[in-house]
PDB file of N, CA and C and ligand atoms in Angstrom:
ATOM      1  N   UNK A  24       0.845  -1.180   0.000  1.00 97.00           N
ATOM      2  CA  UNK A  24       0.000   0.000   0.000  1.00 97.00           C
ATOM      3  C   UNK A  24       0.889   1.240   0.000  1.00 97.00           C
ATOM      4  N   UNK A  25       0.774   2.365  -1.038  1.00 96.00           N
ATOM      5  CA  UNK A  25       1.323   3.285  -1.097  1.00 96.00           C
ATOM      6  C   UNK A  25       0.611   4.579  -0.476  1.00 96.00           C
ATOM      7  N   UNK A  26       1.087   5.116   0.589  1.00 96.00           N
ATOM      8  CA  UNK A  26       0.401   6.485   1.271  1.00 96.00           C
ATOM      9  C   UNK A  26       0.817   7.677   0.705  1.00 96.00           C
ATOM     10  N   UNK A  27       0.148   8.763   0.049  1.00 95.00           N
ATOM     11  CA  UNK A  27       0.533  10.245  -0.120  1.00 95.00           C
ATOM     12  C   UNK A  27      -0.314  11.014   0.534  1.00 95.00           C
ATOM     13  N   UNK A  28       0.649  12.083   0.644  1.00 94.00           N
ATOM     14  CA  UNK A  28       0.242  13.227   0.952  1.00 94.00           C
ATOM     15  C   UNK A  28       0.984  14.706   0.587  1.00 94.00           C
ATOM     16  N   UNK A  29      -0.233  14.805  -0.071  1.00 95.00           N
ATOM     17  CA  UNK A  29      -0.138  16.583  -0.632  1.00 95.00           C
ATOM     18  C   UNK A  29       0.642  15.735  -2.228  1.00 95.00           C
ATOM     19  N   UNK A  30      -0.287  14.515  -2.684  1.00 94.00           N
ATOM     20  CA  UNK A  30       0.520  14.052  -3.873  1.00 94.00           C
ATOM     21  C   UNK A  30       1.849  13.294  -4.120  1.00 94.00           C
ATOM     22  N   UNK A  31       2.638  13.685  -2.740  1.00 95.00           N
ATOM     23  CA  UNK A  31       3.297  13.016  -2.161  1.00 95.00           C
ATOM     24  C   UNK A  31       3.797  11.671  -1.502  1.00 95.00           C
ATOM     25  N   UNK A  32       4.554  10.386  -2.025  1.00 95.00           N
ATOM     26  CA  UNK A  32       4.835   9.471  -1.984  1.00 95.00           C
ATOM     27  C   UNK A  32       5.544   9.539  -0.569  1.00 95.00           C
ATOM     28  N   UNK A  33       4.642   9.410   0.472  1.00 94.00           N
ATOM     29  CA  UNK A  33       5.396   9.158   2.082  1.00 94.00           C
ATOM     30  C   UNK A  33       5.715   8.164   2.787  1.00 94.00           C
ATOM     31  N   UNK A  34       5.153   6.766   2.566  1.00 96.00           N
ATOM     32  CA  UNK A  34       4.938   5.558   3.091  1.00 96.00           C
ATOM     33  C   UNK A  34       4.308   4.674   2.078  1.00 96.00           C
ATOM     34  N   UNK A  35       5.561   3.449   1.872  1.00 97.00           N
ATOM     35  CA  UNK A  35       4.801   2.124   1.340  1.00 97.00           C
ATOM     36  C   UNK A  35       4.796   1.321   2.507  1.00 97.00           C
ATOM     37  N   UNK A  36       3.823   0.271   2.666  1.00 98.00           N
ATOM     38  CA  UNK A  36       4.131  -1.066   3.220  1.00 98.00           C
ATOM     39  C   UNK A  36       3.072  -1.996   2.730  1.00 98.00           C
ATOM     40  N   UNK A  37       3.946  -3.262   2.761  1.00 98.00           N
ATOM     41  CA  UNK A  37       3.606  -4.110   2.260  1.00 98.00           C
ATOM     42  C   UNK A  37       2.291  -5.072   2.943  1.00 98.00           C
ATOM     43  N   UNK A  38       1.190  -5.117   1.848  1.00 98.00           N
ATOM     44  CA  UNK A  38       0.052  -5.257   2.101  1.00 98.00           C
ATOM     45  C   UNK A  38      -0.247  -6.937   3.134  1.00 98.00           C
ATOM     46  N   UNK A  39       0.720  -8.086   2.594  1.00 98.00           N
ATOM     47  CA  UNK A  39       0.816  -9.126   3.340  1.00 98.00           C
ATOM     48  C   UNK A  39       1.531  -9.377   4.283  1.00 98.00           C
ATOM     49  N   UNK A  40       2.278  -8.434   4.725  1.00 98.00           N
ATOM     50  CA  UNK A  40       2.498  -8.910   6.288  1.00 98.00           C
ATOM     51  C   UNK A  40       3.352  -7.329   6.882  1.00 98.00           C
ATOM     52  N   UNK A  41       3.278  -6.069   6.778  1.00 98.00           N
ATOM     53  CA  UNK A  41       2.866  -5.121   7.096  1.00 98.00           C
ATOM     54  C   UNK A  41       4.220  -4.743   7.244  1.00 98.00           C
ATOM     55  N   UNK A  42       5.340  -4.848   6.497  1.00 98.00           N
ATOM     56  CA  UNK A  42       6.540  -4.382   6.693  1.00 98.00           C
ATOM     57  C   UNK A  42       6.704  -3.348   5.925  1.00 98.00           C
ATOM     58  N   UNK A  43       7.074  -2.158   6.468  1.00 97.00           N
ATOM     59  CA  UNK A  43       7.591  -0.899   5.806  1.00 97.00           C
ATOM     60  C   UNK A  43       8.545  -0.784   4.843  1.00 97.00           C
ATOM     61  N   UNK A  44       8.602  -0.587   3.648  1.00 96.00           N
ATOM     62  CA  UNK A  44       9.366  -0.293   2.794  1.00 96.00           C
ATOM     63  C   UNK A  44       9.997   0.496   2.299  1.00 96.00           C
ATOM     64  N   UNK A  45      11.555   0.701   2.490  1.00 96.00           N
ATOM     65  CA  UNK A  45      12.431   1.842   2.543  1.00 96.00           C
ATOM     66  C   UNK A  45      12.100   2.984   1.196  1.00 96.00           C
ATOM     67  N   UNK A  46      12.038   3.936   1.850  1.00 94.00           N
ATOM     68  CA  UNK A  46      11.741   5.071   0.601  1.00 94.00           C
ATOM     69  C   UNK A  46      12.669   5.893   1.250  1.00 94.00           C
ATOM     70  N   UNK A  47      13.117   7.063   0.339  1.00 93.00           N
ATOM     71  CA  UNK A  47      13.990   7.426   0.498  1.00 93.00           C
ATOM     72  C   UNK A  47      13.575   9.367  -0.703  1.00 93.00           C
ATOM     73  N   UNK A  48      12.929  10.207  -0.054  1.00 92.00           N
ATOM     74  CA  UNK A  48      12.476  11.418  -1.209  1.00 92.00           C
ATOM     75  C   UNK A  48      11.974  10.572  -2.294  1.00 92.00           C
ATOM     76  N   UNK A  49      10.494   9.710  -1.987  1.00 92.00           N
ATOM     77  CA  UNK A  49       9.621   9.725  -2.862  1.00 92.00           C
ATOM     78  C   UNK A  49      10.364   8.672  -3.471  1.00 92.00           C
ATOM     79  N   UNK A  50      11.229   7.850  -3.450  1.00 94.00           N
ATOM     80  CA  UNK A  50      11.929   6.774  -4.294  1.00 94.00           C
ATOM     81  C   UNK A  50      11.715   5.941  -3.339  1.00 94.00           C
ATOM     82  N   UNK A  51      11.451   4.518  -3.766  1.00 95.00           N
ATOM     83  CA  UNK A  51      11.622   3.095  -3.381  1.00 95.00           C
ATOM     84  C   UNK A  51      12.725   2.681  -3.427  1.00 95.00           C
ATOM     85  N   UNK A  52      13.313   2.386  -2.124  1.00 95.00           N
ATOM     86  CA  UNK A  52      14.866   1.904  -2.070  1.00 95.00           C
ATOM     87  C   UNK A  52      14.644   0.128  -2.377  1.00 95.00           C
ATOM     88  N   UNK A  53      13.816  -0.490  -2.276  1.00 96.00           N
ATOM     89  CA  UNK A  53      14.108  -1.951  -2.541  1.00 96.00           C
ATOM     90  C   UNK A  53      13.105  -2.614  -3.211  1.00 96.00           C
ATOM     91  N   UNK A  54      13.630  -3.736  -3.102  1.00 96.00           N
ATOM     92  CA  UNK A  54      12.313  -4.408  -3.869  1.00 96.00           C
ATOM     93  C   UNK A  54      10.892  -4.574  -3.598  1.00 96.00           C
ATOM     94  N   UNK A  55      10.177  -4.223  -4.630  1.00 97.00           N
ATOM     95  CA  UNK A  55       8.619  -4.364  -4.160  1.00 97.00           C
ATOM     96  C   UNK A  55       7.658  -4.950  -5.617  1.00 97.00           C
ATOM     97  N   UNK A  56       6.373  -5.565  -5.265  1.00 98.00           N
ATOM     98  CA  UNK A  56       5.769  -5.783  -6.431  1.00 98.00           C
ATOM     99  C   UNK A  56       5.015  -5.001  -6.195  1.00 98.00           C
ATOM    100  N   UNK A  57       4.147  -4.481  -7.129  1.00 97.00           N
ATOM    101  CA  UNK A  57       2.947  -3.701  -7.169  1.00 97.00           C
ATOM    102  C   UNK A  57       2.287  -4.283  -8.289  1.00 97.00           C
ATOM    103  N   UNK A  58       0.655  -3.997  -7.272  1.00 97.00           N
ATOM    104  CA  UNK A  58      -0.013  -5.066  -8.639  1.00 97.00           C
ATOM    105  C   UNK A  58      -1.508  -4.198  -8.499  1.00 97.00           C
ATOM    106  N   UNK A  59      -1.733  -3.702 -10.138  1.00 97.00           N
ATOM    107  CA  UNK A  59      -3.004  -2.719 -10.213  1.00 97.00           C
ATOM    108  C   UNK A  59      -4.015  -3.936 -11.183  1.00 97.00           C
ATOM    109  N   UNK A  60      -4.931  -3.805 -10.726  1.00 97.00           N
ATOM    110  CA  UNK A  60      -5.916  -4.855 -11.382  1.00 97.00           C
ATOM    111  C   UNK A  60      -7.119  -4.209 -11.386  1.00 97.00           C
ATOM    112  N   UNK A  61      -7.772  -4.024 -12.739  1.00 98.00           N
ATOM    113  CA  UNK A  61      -9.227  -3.504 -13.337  1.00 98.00           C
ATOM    114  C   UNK A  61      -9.836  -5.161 -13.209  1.00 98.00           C
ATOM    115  N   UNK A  62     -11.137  -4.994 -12.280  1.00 97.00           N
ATOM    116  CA  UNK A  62     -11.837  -6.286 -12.656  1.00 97.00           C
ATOM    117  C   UNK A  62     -13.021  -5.806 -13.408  1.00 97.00           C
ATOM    118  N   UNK A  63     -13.269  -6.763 -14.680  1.00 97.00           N
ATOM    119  CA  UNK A  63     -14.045  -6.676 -15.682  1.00 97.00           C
ATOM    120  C   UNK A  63     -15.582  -7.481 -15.526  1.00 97.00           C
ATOM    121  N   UNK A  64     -16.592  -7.510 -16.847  1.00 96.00           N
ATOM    122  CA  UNK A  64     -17.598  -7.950 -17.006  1.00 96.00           C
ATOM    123  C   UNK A  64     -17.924  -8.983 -16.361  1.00 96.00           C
ATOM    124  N   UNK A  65     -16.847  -9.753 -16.796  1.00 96.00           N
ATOM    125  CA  UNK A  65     -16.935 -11.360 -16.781  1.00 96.00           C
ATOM    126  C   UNK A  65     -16.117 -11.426 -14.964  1.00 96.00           C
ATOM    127  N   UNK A  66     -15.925 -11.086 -14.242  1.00 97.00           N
ATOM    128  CA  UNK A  66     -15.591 -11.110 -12.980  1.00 97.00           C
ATOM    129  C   UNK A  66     -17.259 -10.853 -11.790  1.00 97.00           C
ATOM    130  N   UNK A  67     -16.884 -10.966 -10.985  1.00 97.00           N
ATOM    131  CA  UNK A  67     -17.686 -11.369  -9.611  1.00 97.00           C
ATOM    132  C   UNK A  67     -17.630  -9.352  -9.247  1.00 97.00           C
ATOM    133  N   UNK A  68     -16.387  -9.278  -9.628  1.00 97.00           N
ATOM    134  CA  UNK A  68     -16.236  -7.756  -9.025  1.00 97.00           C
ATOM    135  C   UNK A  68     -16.153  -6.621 -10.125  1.00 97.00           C
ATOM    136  N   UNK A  69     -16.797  -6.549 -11.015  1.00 97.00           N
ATOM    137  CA  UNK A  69     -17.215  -5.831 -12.320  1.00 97.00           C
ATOM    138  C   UNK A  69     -16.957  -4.130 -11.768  1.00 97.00           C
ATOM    139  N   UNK A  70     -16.123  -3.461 -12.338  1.00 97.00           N
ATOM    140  CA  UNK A  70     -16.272  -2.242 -12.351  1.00 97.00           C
ATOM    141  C   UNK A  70     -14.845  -1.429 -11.214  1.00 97.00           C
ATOM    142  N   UNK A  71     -14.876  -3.005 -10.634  1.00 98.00           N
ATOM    143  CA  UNK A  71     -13.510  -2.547  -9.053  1.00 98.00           C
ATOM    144  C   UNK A  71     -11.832  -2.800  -9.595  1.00 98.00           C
ATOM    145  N   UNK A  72     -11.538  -1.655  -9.219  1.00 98.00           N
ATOM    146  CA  UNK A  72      -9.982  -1.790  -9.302  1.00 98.00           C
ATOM    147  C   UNK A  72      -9.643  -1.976  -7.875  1.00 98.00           C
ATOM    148  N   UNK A  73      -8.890  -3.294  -7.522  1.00 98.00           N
ATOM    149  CA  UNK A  73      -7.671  -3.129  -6.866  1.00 98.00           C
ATOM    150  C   UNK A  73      -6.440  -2.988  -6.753  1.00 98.00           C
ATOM    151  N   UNK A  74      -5.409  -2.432  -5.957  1.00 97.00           N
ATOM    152  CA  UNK A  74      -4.300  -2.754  -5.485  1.00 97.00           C
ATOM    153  C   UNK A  74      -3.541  -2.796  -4.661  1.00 97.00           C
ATOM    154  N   UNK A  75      -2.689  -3.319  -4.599  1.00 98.00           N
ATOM    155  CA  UNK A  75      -1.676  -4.146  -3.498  1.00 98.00           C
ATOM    156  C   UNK A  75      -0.143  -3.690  -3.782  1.00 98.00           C
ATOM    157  N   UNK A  76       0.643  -3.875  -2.489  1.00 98.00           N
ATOM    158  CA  UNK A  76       2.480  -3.878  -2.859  1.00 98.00           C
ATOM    159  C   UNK A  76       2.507  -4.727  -1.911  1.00 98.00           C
ATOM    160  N   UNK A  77       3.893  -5.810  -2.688  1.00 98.00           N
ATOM    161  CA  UNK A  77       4.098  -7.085  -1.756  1.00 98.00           C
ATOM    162  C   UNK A  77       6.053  -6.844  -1.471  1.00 98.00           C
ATOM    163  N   UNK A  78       5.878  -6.699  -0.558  1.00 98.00           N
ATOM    164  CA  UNK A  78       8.011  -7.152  -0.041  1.00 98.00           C
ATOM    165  C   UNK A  78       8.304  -7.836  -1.033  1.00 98.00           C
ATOM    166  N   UNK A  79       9.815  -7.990  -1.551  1.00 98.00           N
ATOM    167  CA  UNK A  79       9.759  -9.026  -2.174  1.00 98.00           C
ATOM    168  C   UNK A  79      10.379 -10.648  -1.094  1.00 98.00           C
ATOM    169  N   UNK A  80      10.097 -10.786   0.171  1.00 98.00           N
ATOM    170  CA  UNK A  80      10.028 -11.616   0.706  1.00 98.00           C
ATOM    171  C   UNK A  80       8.514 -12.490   0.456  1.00 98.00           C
ATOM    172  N   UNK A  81       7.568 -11.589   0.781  1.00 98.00           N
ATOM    173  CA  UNK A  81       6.006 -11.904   0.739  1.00 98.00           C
ATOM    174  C   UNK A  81       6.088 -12.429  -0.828  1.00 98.00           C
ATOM    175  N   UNK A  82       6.382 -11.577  -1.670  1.00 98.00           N
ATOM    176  CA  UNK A  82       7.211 -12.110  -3.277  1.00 98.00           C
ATOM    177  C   UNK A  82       6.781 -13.707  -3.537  1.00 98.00           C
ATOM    178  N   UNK A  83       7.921 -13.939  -2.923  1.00 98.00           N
ATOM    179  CA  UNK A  83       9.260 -14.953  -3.264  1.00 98.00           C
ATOM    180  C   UNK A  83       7.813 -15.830  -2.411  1.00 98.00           C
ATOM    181  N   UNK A  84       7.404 -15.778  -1.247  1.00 97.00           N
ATOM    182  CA  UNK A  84       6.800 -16.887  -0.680  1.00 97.00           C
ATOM    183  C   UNK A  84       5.512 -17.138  -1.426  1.00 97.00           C
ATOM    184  N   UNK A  85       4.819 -16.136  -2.357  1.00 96.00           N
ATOM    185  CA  UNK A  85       3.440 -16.397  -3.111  1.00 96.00           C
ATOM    186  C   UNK A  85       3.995 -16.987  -3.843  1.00 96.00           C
ATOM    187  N   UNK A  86       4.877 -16.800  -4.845  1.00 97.00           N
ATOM    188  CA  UNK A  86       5.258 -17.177  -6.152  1.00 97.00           C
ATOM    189  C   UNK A  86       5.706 -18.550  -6.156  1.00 97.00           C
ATOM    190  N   UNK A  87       6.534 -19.027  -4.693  1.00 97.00           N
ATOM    191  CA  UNK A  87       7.082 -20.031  -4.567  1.00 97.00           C
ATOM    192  C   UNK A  87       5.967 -21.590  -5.022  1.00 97.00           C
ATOM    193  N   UNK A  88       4.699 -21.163  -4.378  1.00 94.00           N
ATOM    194  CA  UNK A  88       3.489 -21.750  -4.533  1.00 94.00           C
ATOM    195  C   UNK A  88       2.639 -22.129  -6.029  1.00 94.00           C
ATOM    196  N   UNK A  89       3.461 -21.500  -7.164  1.00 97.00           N
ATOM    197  CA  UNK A  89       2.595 -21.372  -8.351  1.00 97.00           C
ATOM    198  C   UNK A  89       2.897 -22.421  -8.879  1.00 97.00           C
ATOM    199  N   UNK A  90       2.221 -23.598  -9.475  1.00 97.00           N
ATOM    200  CA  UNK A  90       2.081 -24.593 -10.244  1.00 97.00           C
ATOM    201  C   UNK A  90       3.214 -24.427 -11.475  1.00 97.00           C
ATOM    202  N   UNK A  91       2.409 -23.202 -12.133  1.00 98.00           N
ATOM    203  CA  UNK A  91       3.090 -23.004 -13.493  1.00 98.00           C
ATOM    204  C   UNK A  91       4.157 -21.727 -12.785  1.00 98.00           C
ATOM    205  N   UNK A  92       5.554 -21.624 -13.140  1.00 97.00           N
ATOM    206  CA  UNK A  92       6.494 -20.908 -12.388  1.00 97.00           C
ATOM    207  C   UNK A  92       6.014 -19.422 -12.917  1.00 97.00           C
ATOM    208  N   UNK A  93       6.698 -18.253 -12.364  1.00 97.00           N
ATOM    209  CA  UNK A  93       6.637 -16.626 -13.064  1.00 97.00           C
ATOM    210  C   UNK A  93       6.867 -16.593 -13.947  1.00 97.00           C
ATOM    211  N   UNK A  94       6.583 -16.016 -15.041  1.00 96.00           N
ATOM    212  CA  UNK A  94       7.745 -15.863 -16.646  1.00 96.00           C
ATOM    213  C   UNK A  94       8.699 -14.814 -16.225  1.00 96.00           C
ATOM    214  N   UNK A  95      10.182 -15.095 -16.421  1.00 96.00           N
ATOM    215  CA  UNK A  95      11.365 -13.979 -16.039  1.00 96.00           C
ATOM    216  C   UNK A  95      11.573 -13.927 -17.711  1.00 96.00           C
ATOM    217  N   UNK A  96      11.838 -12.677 -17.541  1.00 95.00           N
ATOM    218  CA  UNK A  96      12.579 -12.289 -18.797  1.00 95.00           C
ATOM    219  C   UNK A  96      13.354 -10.750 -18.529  1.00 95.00           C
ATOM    220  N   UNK A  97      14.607 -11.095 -19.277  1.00 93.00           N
ATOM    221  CA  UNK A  97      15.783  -9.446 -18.913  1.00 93.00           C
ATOM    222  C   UNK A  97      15.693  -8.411 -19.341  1.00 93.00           C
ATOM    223  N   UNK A  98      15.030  -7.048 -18.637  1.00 87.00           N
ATOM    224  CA  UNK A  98      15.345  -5.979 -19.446  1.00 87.00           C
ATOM    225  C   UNK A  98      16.455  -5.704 -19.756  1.00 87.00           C
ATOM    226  N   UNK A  99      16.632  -5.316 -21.181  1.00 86.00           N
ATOM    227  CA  UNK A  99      17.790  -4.640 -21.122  1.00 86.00           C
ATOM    228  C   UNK A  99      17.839  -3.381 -20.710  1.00 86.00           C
ATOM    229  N   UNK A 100      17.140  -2.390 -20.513  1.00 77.00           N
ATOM    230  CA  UNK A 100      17.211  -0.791 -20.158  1.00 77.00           C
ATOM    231  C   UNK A 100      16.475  -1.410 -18.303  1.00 77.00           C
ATOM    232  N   UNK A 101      18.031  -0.693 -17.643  1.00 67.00           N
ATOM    233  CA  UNK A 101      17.245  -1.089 -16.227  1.00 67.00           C
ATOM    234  C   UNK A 101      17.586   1.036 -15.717  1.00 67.00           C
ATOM    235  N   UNK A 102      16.165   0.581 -14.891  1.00 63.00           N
ATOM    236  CA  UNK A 102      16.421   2.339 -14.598  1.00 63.00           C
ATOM    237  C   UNK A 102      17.204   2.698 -13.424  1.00 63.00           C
TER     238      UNK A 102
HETATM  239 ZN1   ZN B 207       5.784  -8.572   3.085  1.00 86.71          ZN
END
């Protein structure tokens, strides 16, 4: 979950198990996922956007669980 104020990026923490995530003037010092999701027609929740930021500890322990693995692939332009 990302907190602003006055537009302002003041506080992330991570939505599954409530650890604060280093920011540093509006920059994210470490790893985080963020995940924005429009649910559509064909969903239970038609019309709702959610989202979430996960540690990438919380990460690593969802993903660990997936049947079919993440797709990785390398950017080449890293920012
Ligand atoms: Zn976490």
């Amino acid at each position: 979950m990302k907190k602003y104020e006055n537009g302002k990026l003041i506080k992330v923490v991570c939505n599954q198990c409530g650890k604060e995530i280093k920011t540093e003037t509006e920059m994210i010092k470490e790893g985080i996922c963020s995940v924005e999701t429009d649910w559509g027609y064909f969903s239970d929740k038609d019309g709702e956007s959610h989202k979430f930021d996960l540690c990438e500890e919380c990460y690593d322990l969802l993903t660990r669980n997936f049947l079919v693995p993440v797709e990785i692939s390398r950017r080449t332009e890293l920012l």
